[in-house]
Amino acid sequence: MNRPFQTSRRRFLIGAAAGGGLIVGYQLLGRPAGAETFLDMTVAGEAPLNAWVRIAADGTVTVAVPRAEMGQGVYTGLAMLVAEELEADWASVRVEQAPIDGVYGNIEILVDGLPFLPEDDGMVAGSVRWMTRKVAGMLGLQATGGSTTLRDGWEGMRHAGAAAREMLISAGAGKLGVGRGECRAEKGRVVHPASGRSVGYGEVAEAARRVELSEEPRLKTPEQWTLIGTSPARVDIPAKVDGSAEFGIDIRRPDMLHAAIATSPVFGGTLKSYDATKAKAMSGVVKVVEAAGGVAVIADNTWRARQALDAVAIEWDSGENGTVTSESIFARFARDHDEGDIDTHRDDGDVEEALAGAATVVEAEYRVPYLAHACMEPMNCTALVDDHRAEIWTGNQAPPLMRMAAAEAADLDGDDVTVHTPFLGGGFGRRSETDLAFQATAIARQVPGRPVKLTWSREDDMRHDMYRPAALSRFRIGLDAAGAPVAWSNRIVSQSVVANFMGRLMPGAPMLLKDKTTAEGAFDRPYEFANQRVEHVVSETHVPVGFWRSVGHSLNAFCVESAMDEAAHAAKADPVAFRLALLKNHPRAARVLQTAADAAGWGTPLPAGRGRGVALHRSFGSTVAEIAEVTVRGDGTLKVDRVVCAVDCGRAVQPDGVVAQMESGIVYGMTAAFYGAIDIVDGAVAQGNFPDYEMLRLADMPVVETHIVESGEPLGGVGEPGTPPIAAALANAIFAATGNRIRTLPLQKAGFAPAGVA
Amino acid sequence: MIRITVNGKPHELDVEPEMPLLWALRDELGLTGTKFGCGVAYCGACTVHVDGTPTRSCVTGVGDVDGAAITTIEGIAGRDGDGAPLLHRVQAAWIEAQVPQCGYCQSGMIMAAVALLDSNPNPSDAEIDEAIDNVCRCGTYQRIRKAIHLAAG
């Protein structure tokens, strides 16, 4: 790699600190390593203006994107924020994955995880948020998740672009020999309107590096935007239609070997013994090793490694969990519902008194199963280890965590590990886990100097996931004689995702705050009841749980919005009107619901066997309403005719991307609602591959119609909020069509699923 | 020795005949555009054309296609007068409709769509549903339908 600016590195850092944004620059001052790494990635003729922007002599703008592209469009969205303020010519903008550094940390992801209501502006919530921002700034955790990328990048990326723009204007004015105040930036050029002369960014980028800005660059007003709010073609798509996009599984290195690994089918089980005699004699096998608690075969080809692994006779010690089943887990949940330690997430008014005085009490119990992520790209990681260094290549959502795991596996310092993040063939939370980085490095360490690509089978992927938690959720909803809701009580039992995740990263670390993810979507929904209580009981099992697209919202939205439908029907009220009555102080949510209802023709008659169901849910700063319309045939087979979706995500940076994410979230949620179930039998996962864990396919894809409701409120996320409402919308539609209330997912187990291709 | 032609180029492979074509393409020939998704012919990420027929390469032994002409995602674009790649109309439609998200299933999707249009130049929605049973976890199905109609023109 060329390092043309090595001699002026100090100069760059000072320039970046002053010019890289008085606002974003403080991070550079404290943690200059990111700027240095970015400088190392600079090629001849390029000028780095700050840690996010480099400009080449031909005017090409390179934006360093510190988040993972897993289909959610962040390469495009974040580059748009920079380009908008930079006044770049969009056609000359390219994107590069940023290296690991504290300057690229995600602050929003930690703030959003705090267990407070979005409306809570009180002292405690306010000060904890403030402290979390400070700590998050210091931690500098680069992570992609929680639908935070655009929210977190909204200020910083625009400031990075604005600072670079001001530096370029100064340099351009100098070159044109005119005053800086007489110039402006336009489409990649510094323009002097009075003389009609202009100079391209590429011609003055080198000089711009030396500009020190004296005042804070001003951001454009929304009226001045030309890029934000439009839908340029996504920058990652061309490589994804010709086979050239490089995913982790596609990494090829000189002298690379391939590996497959077997670990205990029962979570927490240990290796008792193994006999690799036969495997060692097989074609292409280089070595059979013990690694990361399992047995791995290293061979010259992915398939040969797998074949040989299948020939290793392994005995496992299942430990104490070899008899656990889904049934025993739910029996424990039911017991802990009554006997476990309760975390109260919300307690307004006097719920028990209101229930005692209610004319009707709706009682219901909902159950949801464990779910696997099942990313299309099976989990994989390539690692190269020698005495002093390690390098890994893996599609991942948290490079610093991958580095930590690889360093531990190779017994090295984190500084001696390089992490490369290619495209992710799906993430959905799964690729924030460090298991592959650890395993691959532990295996590669045993063939020093040779890169080893560890590829999991689909079965490995399904049986060794960190699952969406199974849960039990009970409701008691009180209605008065007129059918008006007067009390809402909800107690949920499940494992804690955050405790599980943190326990894997830092065993023994205490949980300082209750886990918001367990009750999110249940305690923070916008509906107002005078008396309401939402509680959670943590009930741990040996099944590892993790972040699954929309996390707690994925299950709580189903339970809450189904229970809400039950209450509406008990009150003999229209489900949309019933909800609107509870949203009097939440005009934003009410408007989203009304938009979806109007677009779906809510209330217009449907023929027998057809029904509409509605669900409204607020998550990750956005509010989404979905209305599903289904046809249920006599045999229970079902067709989803249409899904109407309305979303308020504040404003849409790239509207087509918002629409794409709603479509995506809905399909992900539909697959889970209809088919998704990971069952535990004898302590292990029963499902193994797609035939046991079915996916929605094209034949069952309804028309999805998305309406963006622009509110101008702070930016909300879009990667996840489309998922939570769909399961309830479907179940409520099935109820409307058939009178069957389904309280346990997946819907297929109750006999309602798409017919598929005949 | 197994002889196959891949994207017009002949290759000799000294591998076990039962090695799936998928792994021969990816690991032996370095053509990584064809993807591994399930290994059981369910998801279609590994779809290639064998003598023009869409085929799940993860369950097709390379010995079973000895002598065949294989086309992969890397081989469907044409060439213009200067030898630069010229996108297949299905690829162009995929960009126009902004289909891919993570993109991992899209090689297989595009290969299935190309084969469909080769045999049925103007398919109905029902015919598309029937022909394309590949899995997309990002849920790009609605745009896939749209892009196939665009490509059918």
XYZ file of C-alpha atoms in Angstrom, chain A residues 430-698:
269
model
C -26.517 -13.145 14.039
C -23.322 -11.606 12.743
C -22.790 -9.578 15.902
C -21.784 -12.855 17.581
C -18.099 -13.751 17.848
C -18.241 -17.551 17.728
C -17.005 -17.899 14.142
C -14.120 -15.467 14.653
C -13.030 -17.444 17.702
C -13.400 -20.869 16.090
C -11.687 -19.957 12.829
C -8.768 -18.349 14.635
C -8.431 -21.279 17.038
C -8.282 -23.637 14.032
C -5.934 -21.472 11.921
C -3.547 -21.188 14.850
C -2.798 -24.883 14.376
C -1.514 -24.348 10.818
C 0.517 -21.153 11.366
C 1.116 -18.997 8.331
C -1.711 -20.518 6.295
C -5.114 -18.907 5.903
C -8.006 -21.212 6.807
C -11.593 -20.610 5.799
C -14.071 -22.159 8.221
C -17.463 -22.701 6.578
C -20.455 -23.919 8.544
C -23.066 -26.134 6.969
C -26.696 -25.007 7.005
C -27.247 -27.590 9.730
C -24.445 -26.074 11.854
C -26.048 -22.695 11.314
C -29.487 -23.821 12.439
C -28.298 -25.908 15.395
C -25.699 -23.507 16.767
C -27.409 -20.178 16.511
C -28.067 -17.677 19.279
C -31.829 -17.778 19.000
C -34.671 -15.324 19.240
C -35.939 -16.159 22.729
C -38.996 -18.312 23.239
C -41.498 -16.554 25.481
C -44.720 -16.798 27.373
C -46.832 -13.669 27.782
C -50.015 -13.359 29.845
C -52.543 -10.546 29.732
C -55.434 -9.328 31.834
C -57.270 -6.451 30.185
C -60.166 -4.744 31.933
C -63.081 -3.112 30.092
C -65.843 -1.065 31.660
C -69.538 -1.615 30.958
C -69.350 0.603 27.866
C -66.395 -1.410 26.513
C -63.816 1.256 27.270
C -60.448 -0.172 28.327
C -59.625 0.655 31.939
C -56.718 -1.646 32.835
C -53.874 -3.441 31.113
C -51.705 -6.014 32.813
C -49.020 -7.964 30.977
C -46.360 -10.274 32.398
C -43.771 -11.795 30.070
C -41.404 -14.671 30.789
C -38.307 -15.270 28.685
C -34.541 -15.337 28.730
C -32.575 -12.103 28.656
C -30.865 -11.408 25.338
C -28.529 -8.789 26.769
C -27.497 -10.986 29.708
C -26.823 -13.863 27.295
C -24.866 -11.688 24.872
C -22.813 -10.005 27.594
C -22.246 -13.344 29.298
C -20.678 -14.680 26.119
C -18.464 -11.610 25.728
C -17.534 -11.087 29.361
C -18.450 -14.085 31.502
C -19.422 -13.036 34.997
C -19.965 -9.355 34.185
C -22.941 -8.025 36.180
C -26.048 -6.579 34.536
C -26.273 -2.994 35.775
C -29.711 -2.201 34.377
C -32.687 -4.425 33.660
C -32.705 -5.727 30.091
C -34.939 -3.505 28.007
C -35.055 -5.999 25.140
C -37.163 -8.456 27.157
C -40.042 -6.021 27.530
C -39.504 -3.687 24.582
C -42.639 -3.419 22.542
C -44.705 -4.286 25.617
C -43.957 -1.469 28.068
C -43.174 1.289 25.568
C -46.066 1.021 23.142
C -47.864 4.339 22.613
C -51.339 3.306 23.873
C -52.466 5.072 27.016
C -54.275 3.351 29.844
C -54.930 5.021 33.168
C -53.972 1.783 34.851
C -51.295 -0.367 33.304
C -48.509 -2.623 34.442
C -45.916 -4.410 32.327
C -43.582 -6.885 33.969
C -40.955 -9.340 32.926
C -39.537 -12.415 34.596
C -36.144 -13.594 33.426
C -36.139 -17.384 33.159
C -32.892 -18.741 31.839
C -32.437 -22.038 30.016
C -29.341 -23.607 28.459
C -30.390 -22.445 24.978
C -28.274 -19.438 23.912
C -30.348 -16.439 22.844
C -29.282 -13.400 20.867
C -30.314 -10.379 18.856
C -32.792 -11.368 16.117
C -34.195 -8.726 13.792
C -36.235 -6.405 16.067
C -35.279 -8.463 19.186
C -37.964 -8.214 21.922
C -40.288 -6.286 19.631
C -40.533 -9.353 17.389
C -42.358 -11.316 20.052
C -43.999 -8.609 22.156
C -45.637 -6.967 19.138
C -47.343 -10.265 18.287
C -48.607 -10.787 21.828
C -49.584 -7.164 22.533
C -51.289 -6.472 19.212
C -53.160 -9.792 19.261
C -54.322 -9.126 22.830
C -55.340 -5.629 21.762
C -57.467 -7.202 19.026
C -59.032 -9.555 21.564
C -59.894 -6.578 23.758
C -61.400 -4.700 20.813
C -63.594 -7.659 19.936
C -64.619 -8.154 23.581
C -65.586 -4.466 23.596
C -67.500 -5.021 20.345
C -65.413 -2.219 18.881
C -63.759 -1.830 15.531
C -60.063 -2.765 16.000
C -58.819 0.430 14.330
C -61.249 2.696 16.212
C -60.444 0.907 19.488
C -56.755 1.667 19.020
C -57.280 5.250 17.869
C -59.217 5.943 21.063
C -56.083 5.013 23.051
C -53.839 7.255 20.958
C -55.391 10.652 21.654
C -52.078 12.040 22.911
C -50.031 10.286 20.237
C -50.959 11.992 16.966
C -47.937 10.532 15.198
C -49.007 6.944 15.862
C -52.647 7.768 15.159
C -51.747 9.258 11.795
C -49.748 6.190 10.789
C -52.619 3.908 11.754
C -55.163 6.051 9.923
C -52.968 6.184 6.806
C -52.750 2.397 6.660
C -56.481 2.013 7.345
C -57.416 4.437 4.579
C -55.036 2.835 2.066
C -56.278 -0.663 2.908
C -59.938 0.264 2.586
C -60.456 -0.708 6.217
C -64.126 -1.278 6.947
C -65.165 -2.034 3.380
C -66.887 -5.430 3.135
C -64.998 -8.580 2.100
C -66.430 -11.872 0.812
C -66.764 -14.857 3.173
C -63.451 -16.536 3.943
C -61.527 -13.301 3.679
C -60.425 -11.038 6.481
C -58.315 -8.049 7.364
C -56.121 -7.716 10.421
C -54.340 -4.683 11.750
C -51.337 -4.113 13.974
C -49.538 -0.953 15.016
C -46.110 -0.906 16.580
C -43.441 1.550 17.583
C -39.812 0.433 17.585
C -36.335 1.842 17.009
C -37.699 5.384 16.758
C -40.222 4.577 14.032
C -43.914 3.756 14.028
C -45.343 1.209 11.613
C -48.904 0.083 10.960
C -49.581 -3.005 8.873
C -52.875 -4.331 7.583
C -52.931 -7.847 6.178
C -55.715 -9.148 3.986
C -56.019 -12.928 3.793
C -58.143 -15.541 2.089
C -58.587 -18.761 4.072
C -59.764 -21.741 2.042
C -61.883 -24.565 3.414
C -58.818 -26.758 4.033
C -57.102 -24.059 6.083
C -54.617 -23.215 3.382
C -54.252 -19.544 3.195
C -53.292 -16.825 0.795
C -52.066 -13.442 1.896
C -53.637 -11.207 -0.705
C -52.172 -7.920 0.309
C -50.222 -6.140 3.030
C -50.585 -2.384 3.405
C -47.860 -0.738 5.417
C -47.552 2.822 6.696
C -44.316 3.995 8.273
C -43.253 7.165 10.054
C -39.470 7.156 10.386
C -39.217 10.911 10.896
C -37.950 11.592 7.441
C -36.889 9.232 4.675
C -33.254 9.784 3.708
C -33.578 7.398 0.770
C -37.322 6.686 0.283
C -36.874 3.641 -1.967
C -34.594 2.185 0.689
C -37.275 2.720 3.329
C -39.802 0.930 1.122
C -37.338 -1.918 0.502
C -36.738 -2.312 4.232
C -40.459 -2.424 4.977
C -40.921 -5.132 2.318
C -37.952 -6.995 3.732
C -39.017 -6.720 7.367
C -42.512 -7.902 6.479
C -41.261 -10.985 4.609
C -38.847 -11.841 7.420
C -41.714 -11.545 9.902
C -44.134 -13.504 7.687
C -41.704 -16.397 7.400
C -41.424 -16.482 11.182
C -45.164 -16.072 11.755
C -46.199 -18.866 9.400
C -43.389 -21.384 9.762
C -40.727 -20.369 12.268
C -40.054 -22.726 15.155
C -36.840 -24.045 16.615
C -37.789 -26.960 18.848
C -35.582 -28.344 21.586
C -35.516 -32.139 21.858
C -33.087 -33.929 24.176
C -31.285 -30.659 24.815
C -30.535 -29.998 21.139
C -32.218 -28.302 18.199
C -34.495 -30.642 16.253
C -34.473 -28.669 13.009
C -31.506 -28.903 10.679
C -32.109 -27.398 7.288
C -34.684 -25.414 5.324
C -37.012 -28.384 4.739
C -37.551 -28.399 8.552
C -37.450 -24.637 8.910
C -39.368 -23.332 5.956
C -39.024 -20.030 4.216
C -41.655 -17.923 2.539
C -41.152 -18.066 -1.216
C -42.147 -16.041 -4.227
